[in-house]
Amino acid sequence: MGPLTYFGEISTEWNYVIALFIGMAFGYIMEASGFSSSRKLVGVFYGYDFAVLRVFVTATLVAIIGLLYMGYFGWIDYEVLFVHPTFVFSAAIGGIIMGFGFITGGFCPGTSLCAAAIGKIDGIVFTIALFVGIMVYSWIYPILEPWYNTGNLGHIKITEWLGVSEGWFVFGFAIIAVVLFYITNLIRKKIKPVHY
Amino acid sequence: MSKRYIVLTLLLVGSAFGLTQLPEKGPRSPITPQELLIAVNDQSRFLETHFIAKRLIERDPSLFLIDIRMLYEFEEYNIPGSFNIPLEELLLPDWEAYIDQDGMDIVFYSNSDVFADQAWMLSKQKGYNNLYVMKGGLNEWFRTIIQPTPPDETAPTAAFEKYAFERAACIYFGGASAGVASVPIAKKKVTVRKKEKKAAEGGC
């Protein structure tokens, strides 16, 4: 997170206003793509709907391609983008917990808010549980802290870690994504369709 | 599969492939034009000669003076402890380690502060930190430290204190001897004792 421009051409207040509109657009598109339905979301785990996978992988690709091009043409300062430090073990454990939550609950945090916003009861329950979870986590954080901070690799990008150029990495990722889309499409055709 | 998907897929893969074909960009300036403009307008890079003299006298190890005049000028006179990098050679890779030092205050000086400021600008564009310019250059240095002029008698105490520092700094940097400004020494009265007359000795 950070201001859109760092020389104050856009004031802090307007940054928030723009953030609000981006958030609204994000929520709208998520709802419009059907991501407020837990059946669609868990479809990726049961193999009858891969929309989530496609959307997220495509979004990642579009974002990274756009960022690299814009950085190359000097429209954005690619170098000042904040890279979160990577904690390998806690990321893996967190991913497993998140995956379980995703299958059993049928939402991820963003989509649960989206579902709650359109009045879905499961979405509202999930959202309340989400905050309870956050609270419980905060209470037991001192116990979990050593786990939380293990495997710190620092502010590292995968291209730096692998030692490949960003362009070739993204190209490889795009090829993998296309293959993935093709395979998941084959799986979807084999699985008995679920109507919801 | 519909035609739309094929077109979109080709677009995605094509633009990703395009990334690999971009020609290498030259080394990017670590400082943006806006940042440079803000730095140029910031007058805090100019350091007073008094301040530098004080730090030199205190043997501040974090101060690094760079004389950017020609070598013969440097040999003729330089501030003790300074290092000579002529302005023309400033960007040579040999000098990079001297100018790019975090934790050191790099102070440029020339005869005035014009060339020193140019050196500051060039170094700043390379993204180095803690760069300063000695305000007024060596002319100011001579005017204040080497040949300080006493303030008017009606000047405030601070001016006299400053002058006292200048005098002391002047002595430190070899501009004058200690005795010049001291109080005129009163002539010692030499008392000559009159010789007592002695009775004539001897005789016949």
mmCIF file of C-alpha atoms in Angstrom:
data_model
loop_
_atom_site.group_PDB
_atom_site.id
_atom_site.type_symbol
_atom_site.label_atom_id
_atom_site.label_comp_id
_atom_site.label_asym_id
_atom_site.label_seq_id
_atom_site.Cartn_x
_atom_site.Cartn_y
_atom_site.Cartn_z
ATOM 1 C CA MET A 1 0.000 0.000 0.000
ATOM 2 C CA GLY A 2 1.095 3.513 -0.596
ATOM 3 C CA PRO A 3 0.115 6.749 -2.235
ATOM 4 C CA LEU A 4 -0.468 6.635 -5.993
ATOM 5 C CA THR A 5 2.070 9.375 -6.557
ATOM 6 C CA TYR A 6 4.807 10.225 -4.116
ATOM 7 C CA PHE A 7 5.209 13.917 -4.828
ATOM 8 C CA GLY A 8 1.844 14.986 -3.582
ATOM 9 C CA GLU A 9 0.199 15.670 -6.962
ATOM 10 C CA ILE A 10 -2.748 13.766 -5.484
ATOM 11 C CA SER A 11 -3.546 14.665 -1.890
ATOM 12 C CA THR A 12 -4.048 12.036 0.801
ATOM 13 C CA GLU A 13 -7.809 12.627 0.842
ATOM 14 C CA TRP A 14 -8.089 12.071 -2.908
ATOM 15 C CA ASN A 15 -5.964 8.965 -2.559
ATOM 16 C CA TYR A 16 -8.644 7.573 -0.259
ATOM 17 C CA VAL A 17 -11.411 8.593 -2.653
ATOM 18 C CA ILE A 18 -9.644 6.875 -5.547
ATOM 19 C CA ALA A 19 -9.026 3.831 -3.346
ATOM 20 C CA LEU A 20 -12.744 3.745 -2.557
ATOM 21 C CA PHE A 21 -13.660 3.746 -6.260
ATOM 22 C CA ILE A 22 -11.095 1.059 -7.051
ATOM 23 C CA GLY A 23 -12.536 -0.998 -4.191
ATOM 24 C CA MET A 24 -16.061 -0.549 -5.499
ATOM 25 C CA ALA A 25 -14.987 -1.575 -9.000
ATOM 26 C CA PHE A 26 -13.222 -4.607 -7.551
ATOM 27 C CA GLY A 27 -16.304 -5.637 -5.572
ATOM 28 C CA TYR A 28 -18.596 -5.087 -8.520
ATOM 29 C CA ILE A 29 -16.497 -7.169 -10.899
ATOM 30 C CA MET A 30 -16.121 -9.922 -8.318
ATOM 31 C CA GLU A 31 -19.874 -10.058 -7.822
ATOM 32 C CA ALA A 32 -20.537 -9.863 -11.564
ATOM 33 C CA SER A 33 -18.206 -12.806 -12.187
ATOM 34 C CA GLY A 34 -20.250 -14.857 -9.733
ATOM 35 C CA PHE A 35 -17.617 -14.942 -7.024
ATOM 36 C CA SER A 36 -20.164 -14.294 -4.317
ATOM 37 C CA SER A 37 -21.412 -17.839 -4.744
ATOM 38 C CA SER A 38 -19.631 -20.361 -2.544
ATOM 39 C CA ARG A 39 -20.583 -23.139 -4.969
ATOM 40 C CA LYS A 40 -18.662 -21.458 -7.746
ATOM 41 C CA LEU A 41 -15.706 -20.855 -5.488
ATOM 42 C CA VAL A 42 -15.365 -24.419 -4.253
ATOM 43 C CA GLY A 43 -15.960 -25.715 -7.783
ATOM 44 C CA VAL A 44 -12.245 -25.509 -8.355
ATOM 45 C CA PHE A 45 -11.647 -28.119 -5.643
ATOM 46 C CA TYR A 46 -14.366 -30.497 -6.894
ATOM 47 C CA GLY A 47 -13.489 -29.976 -10.533
ATOM 48 C CA TYR A 48 -16.761 -28.690 -11.963
ATOM 49 C CA ASP A 49 -15.875 -24.993 -12.205
ATOM 50 C CA PHE A 50 -12.429 -23.508 -12.715
ATOM 51 C CA ALA A 51 -13.479 -19.885 -13.062
ATOM 52 C CA VAL A 52 -11.666 -18.911 -9.834
ATOM 53 C CA LEU A 53 -8.402 -20.392 -10.978
ATOM 54 C CA ARG A 54 -8.691 -18.794 -14.399
ATOM 55 C CA VAL A 55 -9.631 -15.403 -13.072
ATOM 56 C CA PHE A 56 -6.850 -15.270 -10.506
ATOM 57 C CA VAL A 57 -4.142 -16.566 -12.809
ATOM 58 C CA THR A 58 -5.264 -14.248 -15.618
ATOM 59 C CA ALA A 59 -5.428 -11.293 -13.230
ATOM 60 C CA THR A 60 -1.915 -12.036 -11.984
ATOM 61 C CA LEU A 61 -0.614 -12.258 -15.530
ATOM 62 C CA VAL A 62 -2.344 -9.104 -16.728
ATOM 63 C CA ALA A 63 -1.081 -7.223 -13.686
ATOM 64 C CA ILE A 64 2.523 -8.338 -14.027
ATOM 65 C CA ILE A 65 2.622 -7.801 -17.790
ATOM 66 C CA GLY A 66 1.064 -4.357 -17.376
ATOM 67 C CA LEU A 67 3.458 -3.423 -14.574
ATOM 68 C CA LEU A 68 6.521 -4.524 -16.502
ATOM 69 C CA TYR A 69 5.508 -2.668 -19.662
ATOM 70 C CA MET A 70 4.558 0.479 -17.788
ATOM 71 C CA GLY A 71 7.778 0.279 -15.784
ATOM 72 C CA TYR A 72 9.726 -0.108 -19.016
ATOM 73 C CA PHE A 73 8.101 2.937 -20.587
ATOM 74 C CA GLY A 74 8.625 4.930 -17.407
ATOM 75 C CA TRP A 75 4.938 5.456 -16.590
ATOM 76 C CA ILE A 76 5.337 3.960 -13.177
ATOM 77 C CA ASP A 77 8.367 3.548 -10.984
ATOM 78 C CA TYR A 78 8.678 -0.218 -10.876
ATOM 79 C CA GLU A 79 11.630 -0.023 -8.502
ATOM 80 C CA VAL A 80 9.721 1.594 -5.647
ATOM 81 C CA LEU A 81 7.041 -1.093 -5.516
ATOM 82 C CA PHE A 82 6.991 -2.566 -2.056
ATOM 83 C CA VAL A 83 7.845 -6.248 -1.888
ATOM 84 C CA HIS A 84 6.626 -7.961 1.247
ATOM 85 C CA PRO A 85 9.241 -10.012 3.045
ATOM 86 C CA THR A 86 8.836 -13.724 2.353
ATOM 87 C CA PHE A 87 8.357 -16.047 5.317
ATOM 88 C CA VAL A 88 8.470 -19.487 3.701
ATOM 89 C CA PHE A 89 7.237 -21.729 6.517
ATOM 90 C CA SER A 90 4.534 -19.436 7.805
ATOM 91 C CA ALA A 91 3.373 -18.857 4.212
ATOM 92 C CA ALA A 92 3.094 -22.618 3.665
ATOM 93 C CA ILE A 93 1.212 -23.194 6.929
ATOM 94 C CA GLY A 94 -1.001 -20.188 6.292
ATOM 95 C CA GLY A 95 -1.724 -21.468 2.795
ATOM 96 C CA ILE A 96 -2.829 -24.855 4.094
ATOM 97 C CA ILE A 97 -5.112 -23.256 6.702
ATOM 98 C CA MET A 98 -6.502 -20.890 4.101
ATOM 99 C CA GLY A 99 -7.140 -23.785 1.699
ATOM 100 C CA PHE A 100 -9.052 -25.737 4.357
ATOM 101 C CA GLY A 101 -11.052 -22.658 5.206
ATOM 102 C CA PHE A 102 -11.738 -22.091 1.539
ATOM 103 C CA ILE A 103 -13.114 -25.624 0.987
ATOM 104 C CA THR A 104 -15.125 -25.865 4.199
ATOM 105 C CA GLY A 105 -16.381 -22.294 4.297
ATOM 106 C CA GLY A 106 -16.732 -21.762 0.572
ATOM 107 C CA PHE A 107 -15.319 -18.237 0.627
ATOM 108 C CA CYS A 108 -12.051 -16.409 0.781
ATOM 109 C CA PRO A 109 -12.010 -13.179 2.814
ATOM 110 C CA GLY A 110 -12.724 -10.867 -0.127
ATOM 111 C CA THR A 111 -15.526 -12.938 -1.607
ATOM 112 C CA SER A 112 -17.141 -13.409 1.823
ATOM 113 C CA LEU A 113 -17.464 -9.631 2.143
ATOM 114 C CA CYS A 114 -18.835 -9.560 -1.392
ATOM 115 C CA ALA A 115 -21.457 -12.194 -0.502
ATOM 116 C CA ALA A 116 -22.301 -10.448 2.772
ATOM 117 C CA ALA A 117 -22.808 -7.212 0.855
ATOM 118 C CA ILE A 118 -25.504 -8.759 -1.340
ATOM 119 C CA GLY A 119 -27.172 -10.262 1.719
ATOM 120 C CA LYS A 120 -26.193 -13.921 1.555
ATOM 121 C CA ILE A 121 -26.572 -15.471 4.980
ATOM 122 C CA ASP A 122 -23.605 -17.822 4.559
ATOM 123 C CA GLY A 123 -21.498 -14.823 3.554
ATOM 124 C CA ILE A 124 -22.563 -12.863 6.654
ATOM 125 C CA VAL A 125 -21.864 -15.810 8.950
ATOM 126 C CA PHE A 126 -18.471 -16.308 7.307
ATOM 127 C CA THR A 127 -17.623 -12.631 7.738
ATOM 128 C CA ILE A 128 -18.537 -12.633 11.440
ATOM 129 C CA ALA A 129 -16.504 -15.811 11.927
ATOM 130 C CA LEU A 130 -13.648 -14.141 10.104
ATOM 131 C CA PHE A 131 -13.485 -11.348 12.656
ATOM 132 C CA VAL A 132 -13.785 -13.811 15.529
ATOM 133 C CA GLY A 133 -10.880 -15.705 13.999
ATOM 134 C CA ILE A 134 -8.829 -12.531 13.759
ATOM 135 C CA MET A 135 -9.552 -11.791 17.423
ATOM 136 C CA VAL A 136 -8.603 -15.290 18.581
ATOM 137 C CA TYR A 137 -5.465 -15.151 16.493
ATOM 138 C CA SER A 138 -4.506 -11.836 18.086
ATOM 139 C CA TRP A 139 -4.926 -13.334 21.559
ATOM 140 C CA ILE A 140 -2.757 -16.359 20.871
ATOM 141 C CA TYR A 141 -0.268 -14.477 18.726
ATOM 142 C CA PRO A 142 2.468 -14.427 21.423
ATOM 143 C CA ILE A 143 2.418 -18.241 21.397
ATOM 144 C CA LEU A 144 2.550 -18.406 17.613
ATOM 145 C CA GLU A 145 5.124 -15.674 17.153
ATOM 146 C CA PRO A 146 8.196 -17.926 16.768
ATOM 147 C CA TRP A 147 6.350 -19.869 14.056
ATOM 148 C CA TYR A 148 5.215 -16.687 12.448
ATOM 149 C CA ASN A 149 8.716 -15.342 11.964
ATOM 150 C CA THR A 150 10.535 -18.453 10.746
ATOM 151 C CA GLY A 151 12.038 -18.789 7.289
ATOM 152 C CA ASN A 152 12.414 -15.103 6.549
ATOM 153 C CA LEU A 153 13.949 -14.676 3.113
ATOM 154 C CA GLY A 154 13.631 -10.905 3.204
ATOM 155 C CA HIS A 155 12.298 -8.694 0.442
ATOM 156 C CA ILE A 156 12.934 -11.128 -2.354
ATOM 157 C CA LYS A 157 11.350 -11.556 -5.763
ATOM 158 C CA ILE A 158 11.061 -14.974 -7.353
ATOM 159 C CA THR A 159 13.014 -13.812 -10.398
ATOM 160 C CA GLU A 160 15.901 -12.746 -8.136
ATOM 161 C CA TRP A 161 15.749 -16.049 -6.324
ATOM 162 C CA LEU A 162 15.758 -18.074 -9.553
ATOM 163 C CA GLY A 163 18.141 -15.718 -11.329
ATOM 164 C CA VAL A 164 16.079 -15.445 -14.502
ATOM 165 C CA SER A 165 15.027 -12.297 -16.302
ATOM 166 C CA GLU A 166 11.564 -10.992 -15.489
ATOM 167 C CA GLY A 167 10.448 -11.109 -19.127
ATOM 168 C CA TRP A 168 11.275 -14.789 -19.557
ATOM 169 C CA PHE A 169 9.748 -15.681 -16.207
ATOM 170 C CA VAL A 170 6.468 -14.018 -17.144
ATOM 171 C CA PHE A 171 6.516 -15.665 -20.556
ATOM 172 C CA GLY A 172 7.039 -19.076 -18.924
ATOM 173 C CA PHE A 173 4.255 -18.326 -16.467
ATOM 174 C CA ALA A 174 1.941 -17.393 -19.344
ATOM 175 C CA ILE A 175 2.673 -20.692 -21.134
ATOM 176 C CA ILE A 176 2.039 -22.635 -17.909
ATOM 177 C CA ALA A 177 -1.199 -20.707 -17.418
ATOM 178 C CA VAL A 178 -2.442 -21.571 -20.911
ATOM 179 C CA VAL A 179 -1.594 -25.252 -20.406
ATOM 180 C CA LEU A 180 -3.342 -25.105 -17.025
ATOM 181 C CA PHE A 181 -6.460 -23.594 -18.582
ATOM 182 C CA TYR A 182 -6.491 -26.289 -21.246
ATOM 183 C CA ILE A 183 -6.102 -29.152 -18.740
ATOM 184 C CA THR A 184 -8.688 -27.767 -16.327
ATOM 185 C CA ASN A 185 -11.085 -27.408 -19.239
ATOM 186 C CA LEU A 186 -10.597 -31.106 -20.041
ATOM 187 C CA ILE A 187 -11.243 -32.012 -16.378
ATOM 188 C CA ARG A 188 -14.361 -29.870 -16.289
ATOM 189 C CA LYS A 189 -15.752 -31.636 -19.331
ATOM 190 C CA LYS A 190 -15.225 -35.066 -17.718
ATOM 191 C CA ILE A 191 -16.860 -34.154 -14.390
ATOM 192 C CA LYS A 192 -20.623 -34.282 -14.102
ATOM 193 C CA PRO A 193 -21.796 -30.674 -14.362
ATOM 194 C CA VAL A 194 -23.298 -29.102 -11.231
ATOM 195 C CA HIS A 195 -26.082 -26.633 -11.743
ATOM 196 C CA TYR A 196 -26.397 -23.846 -9.244
ATOM 197 C CA MET B 1 -13.335 -23.452 -27.857
ATOM 198 C CA SER B 2 -14.619 -20.110 -28.988
ATOM 199 C CA LYS B 3 -12.648 -17.750 -31.182
ATOM 200 C CA ARG B 4 -12.650 -15.098 -28.474
ATOM 201 C CA TYR B 5 -10.689 -17.295 -26.079
ATOM 202 C CA ILE B 6 -8.097 -18.079 -28.712
ATOM 203 C CA VAL B 7 -7.603 -14.389 -29.512
ATOM 204 C CA LEU B 8 -7.304 -13.496 -25.816
ATOM 205 C CA THR B 9 -4.867 -16.332 -25.193
ATOM 206 C CA LEU B 10 -2.720 -15.257 -28.114
ATOM 207 C CA LEU B 11 -2.809 -11.676 -26.866
ATOM 208 C CA LEU B 12 -1.709 -12.715 -23.372
ATOM 209 C CA VAL B 13 1.079 -15.007 -24.517
ATOM 210 C CA GLY B 14 2.129 -12.559 -27.232
ATOM 211 C CA SER B 15 2.460 -9.634 -24.837
ATOM 212 C CA ALA B 16 4.321 -11.849 -22.372
ATOM 213 C CA PHE B 17 6.695 -12.870 -25.152
ATOM 214 C CA GLY B 18 7.101 -9.204 -26.038
ATOM 215 C CA LEU B 19 8.530 -8.634 -22.557
ATOM 216 C CA THR B 20 11.393 -10.977 -23.307
ATOM 217 C CA GLN B 21 12.207 -9.094 -26.510
ATOM 218 C CA LEU B 22 12.469 -5.624 -24.962
ATOM 219 C CA PRO B 23 15.921 -4.159 -25.518
ATOM 220 C CA GLU B 24 17.987 -3.577 -22.378
ATOM 221 C CA LYS B 25 17.487 -0.176 -20.916
ATOM 222 C CA GLY B 26 20.480 1.880 -19.928
ATOM 223 C CA PRO B 27 21.327 2.331 -16.275
ATOM 224 C CA ARG B 28 18.474 4.150 -14.676
ATOM 225 C CA SER B 29 19.210 7.326 -12.790
ATOM 226 C CA PRO B 30 18.633 6.572 -9.134
ATOM 227 C CA ILE B 31 17.047 9.968 -8.633
ATOM 228 C CA THR B 32 14.008 11.310 -10.468
ATOM 229 C CA PRO B 33 13.969 14.832 -11.942
ATOM 230 C CA GLN B 34 11.408 15.873 -9.322
ATOM 231 C CA GLU B 35 13.571 14.647 -6.474
ATOM 232 C CA LEU B 36 16.555 16.468 -7.937
ATOM 233 C CA LEU B 37 14.557 19.678 -8.228
ATOM 234 C CA ILE B 38 13.535 19.478 -4.597
ATOM 235 C CA ALA B 39 17.141 18.783 -3.574
ATOM 236 C CA VAL B 40 18.433 21.713 -5.644
ATOM 237 C CA ASN B 41 16.015 24.120 -4.019
ATOM 238 C CA ASP B 42 16.992 22.908 -0.583
ATOM 239 C CA GLN B 43 19.641 25.288 0.746
ATOM 240 C CA SER B 44 20.686 23.003 3.591
ATOM 241 C CA ARG B 45 23.455 21.545 1.448
ATOM 242 C CA PHE B 46 25.510 24.735 1.971
ATOM 243 C CA LEU B 47 27.689 24.492 5.052
ATOM 244 C CA GLU B 48 29.222 27.538 6.699
ATOM 245 C CA THR B 49 33.010 27.754 6.886
ATOM 246 C CA HIS B 50 32.784 28.095 10.681
ATOM 247 C CA PHE B 51 30.927 24.835 10.923
ATOM 248 C CA ILE B 52 33.507 23.039 8.791
ATOM 249 C CA ALA B 53 36.399 24.628 10.689
ATOM 250 C CA LYS B 54 34.873 23.542 13.975
ATOM 251 C CA ARG B 55 34.482 19.972 12.797
ATOM 252 C CA LEU B 56 38.021 19.940 11.439
ATOM 253 C CA ILE B 57 39.400 21.213 14.741
ATOM 254 C CA GLU B 58 37.405 18.573 16.588
ATOM 255 C CA ARG B 59 38.840 15.996 14.168
ATOM 256 C CA ASP B 60 35.383 14.764 13.225
ATOM 257 C CA PRO B 61 36.049 11.474 11.413
ATOM 258 C CA SER B 62 32.794 11.639 9.477
ATOM 259 C CA LEU B 63 33.811 14.768 7.590
ATOM 260 C CA PHE B 64 35.364 14.321 4.158
ATOM 261 C CA LEU B 65 36.439 17.441 2.316
ATOM 262 C CA ILE B 66 36.879 17.243 -1.448
ATOM 263 C CA ASP B 67 38.755 19.987 -3.239
ATOM 264 C CA ILE B 68 37.496 20.016 -6.806
ATOM 265 C CA ARG B 69 40.018 22.534 -8.164
ATOM 266 C CA MET B 70 42.954 21.625 -10.379
ATOM 267 C CA LEU B 71 45.891 19.762 -8.888
ATOM 268 C CA TYR B 72 48.299 22.740 -9.044
ATOM 269 C CA GLU B 73 45.767 24.904 -7.223
ATOM 270 C CA PHE B 74 45.343 22.193 -4.640
ATOM 271 C CA GLU B 75 49.097 21.956 -4.155
ATOM 272 C CA GLU B 76 49.333 25.695 -3.757
ATOM 273 C CA TYR B 77 46.831 25.795 -0.944
ATOM 274 C CA ASN B 78 44.283 23.400 0.500
ATOM 275 C CA ILE B 79 42.345 22.991 3.667
ATOM 276 C CA PRO B 80 44.251 20.495 5.829
ATOM 277 C CA GLY B 81 42.769 17.014 5.522
ATOM 278 C CA SER B 82 41.041 17.597 2.209
ATOM 279 C CA PHE B 83 41.254 15.377 -0.834
ATOM 280 C CA ASN B 84 41.712 16.559 -4.406
ATOM 281 C CA ILE B 85 39.378 15.400 -7.185
ATOM 282 C CA PRO B 86 39.393 17.879 -10.094
ATOM 283 C CA LEU B 87 35.894 18.599 -11.373
ATOM 284 C CA GLU B 88 36.652 17.139 -14.828
ATOM 285 C CA GLU B 89 37.571 13.815 -13.272
ATOM 286 C CA LEU B 90 34.676 13.687 -10.844
ATOM 287 C CA LEU B 91 32.748 10.975 -12.675
ATOM 288 C CA LEU B 92 35.730 8.674 -13.254
ATOM 289 C CA PRO B 93 35.099 5.280 -11.675
ATOM 290 C CA ASP B 94 38.336 5.628 -9.656
ATOM 291 C CA TRP B 95 36.767 8.298 -7.479
ATOM 292 C CA GLU B 96 33.414 6.634 -6.987
ATOM 293 C CA ALA B 97 34.365 5.016 -3.688
ATOM 294 C CA TYR B 98 35.437 8.409 -2.324
ATOM 295 C CA ILE B 99 32.195 10.187 -3.150
ATOM 296 C CA ASP B 100 29.750 7.363 -2.578
ATOM 297 C CA GLN B 101 30.207 6.895 1.144
ATOM 298 C CA ASP B 102 27.247 6.399 3.400
ATOM 299 C CA GLY B 103 27.940 7.606 6.900
ATOM 300 C CA MET B 104 30.419 10.227 5.730
ATOM 301 C CA ASP B 105 29.603 13.852 5.086
ATOM 302 C CA ILE B 106 31.136 14.749 1.747
ATOM 303 C CA VAL B 107 31.836 18.461 1.450
ATOM 304 C CA PHE B 108 32.868 19.922 -1.901
ATOM 305 C CA TYR B 109 34.751 23.158 -2.150
ATOM 306 C CA SER B 110 36.337 25.225 -4.882
ATOM 307 C CA ASN B 111 37.482 28.836 -4.973
ATOM 308 C CA SER B 112 33.896 29.975 -4.815
ATOM 309 C CA ASP B 113 30.879 27.699 -4.503
ATOM 310 C CA VAL B 114 29.855 27.589 -8.186
ATOM 311 C CA PHE B 115 32.030 24.678 -9.308
ATOM 312 C CA ALA B 116 31.522 22.953 -5.994
ATOM 313 C CA ASP B 117 27.799 23.180 -6.555
ATOM 314 C CA GLN B 118 28.230 21.645 -10.009
ATOM 315 C CA ALA B 119 30.144 18.777 -8.429
ATOM 316 C CA TRP B 120 27.344 18.426 -5.904
ATOM 317 C CA MET B 121 24.769 18.293 -8.708
ATOM 318 C CA LEU B 122 26.681 15.647 -10.677
ATOM 319 C CA SER B 123 27.153 13.475 -7.615
ATOM 320 C CA LYS B 124 23.569 13.941 -6.524
ATOM 321 C CA GLN B 125 22.345 12.707 -9.909
ATOM 322 C CA LYS B 126 24.344 9.557 -9.368
ATOM 323 C CA GLY B 127 22.259 9.023 -6.249
ATOM 324 C CA TYR B 128 24.965 9.519 -3.632
ATOM 325 C CA ASN B 129 23.997 10.634 -0.151
ATOM 326 C CA ASN B 130 25.234 13.146 2.429
ATOM 327 C CA LEU B 131 26.640 15.629 -0.061
ATOM 328 C CA TYR B 132 27.379 19.227 0.931
ATOM 329 C CA VAL B 133 28.967 22.351 -0.453
ATOM 330 C CA MET B 134 31.170 24.719 1.496
ATOM 331 C CA LYS B 135 29.395 28.035 1.269
ATOM 332 C CA GLY B 136 31.482 30.703 -0.412
ATOM 333 C CA GLY B 137 34.327 28.295 -1.091
ATOM 334 C CA LEU B 138 37.942 29.118 -0.332
ATOM 335 C CA ASN B 139 37.343 32.856 -0.707
ATOM 336 C CA GLU B 140 34.952 32.713 2.195
ATOM 337 C CA TRP B 141 37.357 30.436 4.026
ATOM 338 C CA PHE B 142 40.110 33.050 3.721
ATOM 339 C CA ARG B 143 37.788 35.891 4.614
ATOM 340 C CA THR B 144 36.481 34.239 7.768
ATOM 341 C CA ILE B 145 39.014 31.731 8.977
ATOM 342 C CA ILE B 146 42.436 32.726 7.659
ATOM 343 C CA GLN B 147 42.106 36.513 7.759
ATOM 344 C CA PRO B 148 39.163 37.302 9.995
ATOM 345 C CA THR B 149 38.262 40.945 10.399
ATOM 346 C CA PRO B 150 37.297 42.177 13.835
ATOM 347 C CA PRO B 151 33.688 43.262 14.240
ATOM 348 C CA ASP B 152 32.714 46.854 14.957
ATOM 349 C CA GLU B 153 32.928 47.927 18.525
ATOM 350 C CA THR B 154 29.177 48.297 18.643
ATOM 351 C CA ALA B 155 28.573 44.777 17.301
ATOM 352 C CA PRO B 156 26.663 42.321 19.495
ATOM 353 C CA THR B 157 28.466 39.902 21.792
ATOM 354 C CA ALA B 158 27.754 37.021 19.443
ATOM 355 C CA ALA B 159 29.825 38.704 16.765
ATOM 356 C CA PHE B 160 32.731 38.974 19.181
ATOM 357 C CA GLU B 161 32.367 35.361 20.194
ATOM 358 C CA LYS B 162 32.355 34.427 16.537
ATOM 359 C CA TYR B 163 35.438 36.540 16.008
ATOM 360 C CA ALA B 164 37.127 34.881 18.959
ATOM 361 C CA PHE B 165 36.436 31.524 17.335
ATOM 362 C CA GLU B 166 37.722 32.816 14.019
ATOM 363 C CA ARG B 167 40.918 34.006 15.696
ATOM 364 C CA ALA B 168 41.401 30.649 17.353
ATOM 365 C CA ALA B 169 40.635 28.792 14.119
ATOM 366 C CA CYS B 170 43.030 31.122 12.343
ATOM 367 C CA ILE B 171 45.799 30.124 14.719
ATOM 368 C CA TYR B 172 44.865 26.449 14.338
ATOM 369 C CA PHE B 173 44.983 26.567 10.555
ATOM 370 C CA GLY B 174 48.235 28.510 10.580
ATOM 371 C CA GLY B 175 46.983 31.903 9.506
ATOM 372 C CA ALA B 176 48.510 33.957 12.279
ATOM 373 C CA SER B 177 50.561 33.721 15.442
ATOM 374 C CA ALA B 178 48.974 33.877 18.838
ATOM 375 C CA GLY B 179 50.588 37.095 19.983
ATOM 376 C CA VAL B 180 49.153 39.573 17.533
ATOM 377 C CA ALA B 181 45.862 40.335 19.130
ATOM 378 C CA SER B 182 46.928 40.189 22.730
ATOM 379 C CA VAL B 183 46.984 43.162 25.042
ATOM 380 C CA PRO B 184 49.980 45.474 24.509
ATOM 381 C CA ILE B 185 52.587 44.673 27.047
ATOM 382 C CA ALA B 186 53.381 47.493 29.404
ATOM 383 C CA LYS B 187 57.008 48.459 29.518
ATOM 384 C CA LYS B 188 58.724 47.138 32.531
ATOM 385 C CA LYS B 189 60.206 49.777 34.676
ATOM 386 C CA VAL B 190 63.722 48.992 35.346
ATOM 387 C CA THR B 191 64.839 50.506 38.525
ATOM 388 C CA VAL B 192 68.456 51.213 38.688
ATOM 389 C CA ARG B 193 69.980 51.269 42.046
ATOM 390 C CA LYS B 194 72.314 53.966 42.664
ATOM 391 C CA LYS B 195 75.625 52.796 43.682
ATOM 392 C CA GLU B 196 76.467 53.783 47.190
ATOM 393 C CA LYS B 197 79.455 55.781 47.435
ATOM 394 C CA LYS B 198 82.190 54.007 49.083
ATOM 395 C CA ALA B 199 84.904 55.475 51.004
ATOM 396 C CA ALA B 200 88.051 55.552 49.099
ATOM 397 C CA GLU B 201 90.112 52.632 49.899
ATOM 398 C CA GLY B 202 93.683 52.437 50.289
ATOM 399 C CA GLY B 203 95.701 55.411 49.415
ATOM 400 C CA CYS B 204 98.879 56.397 50.556
#
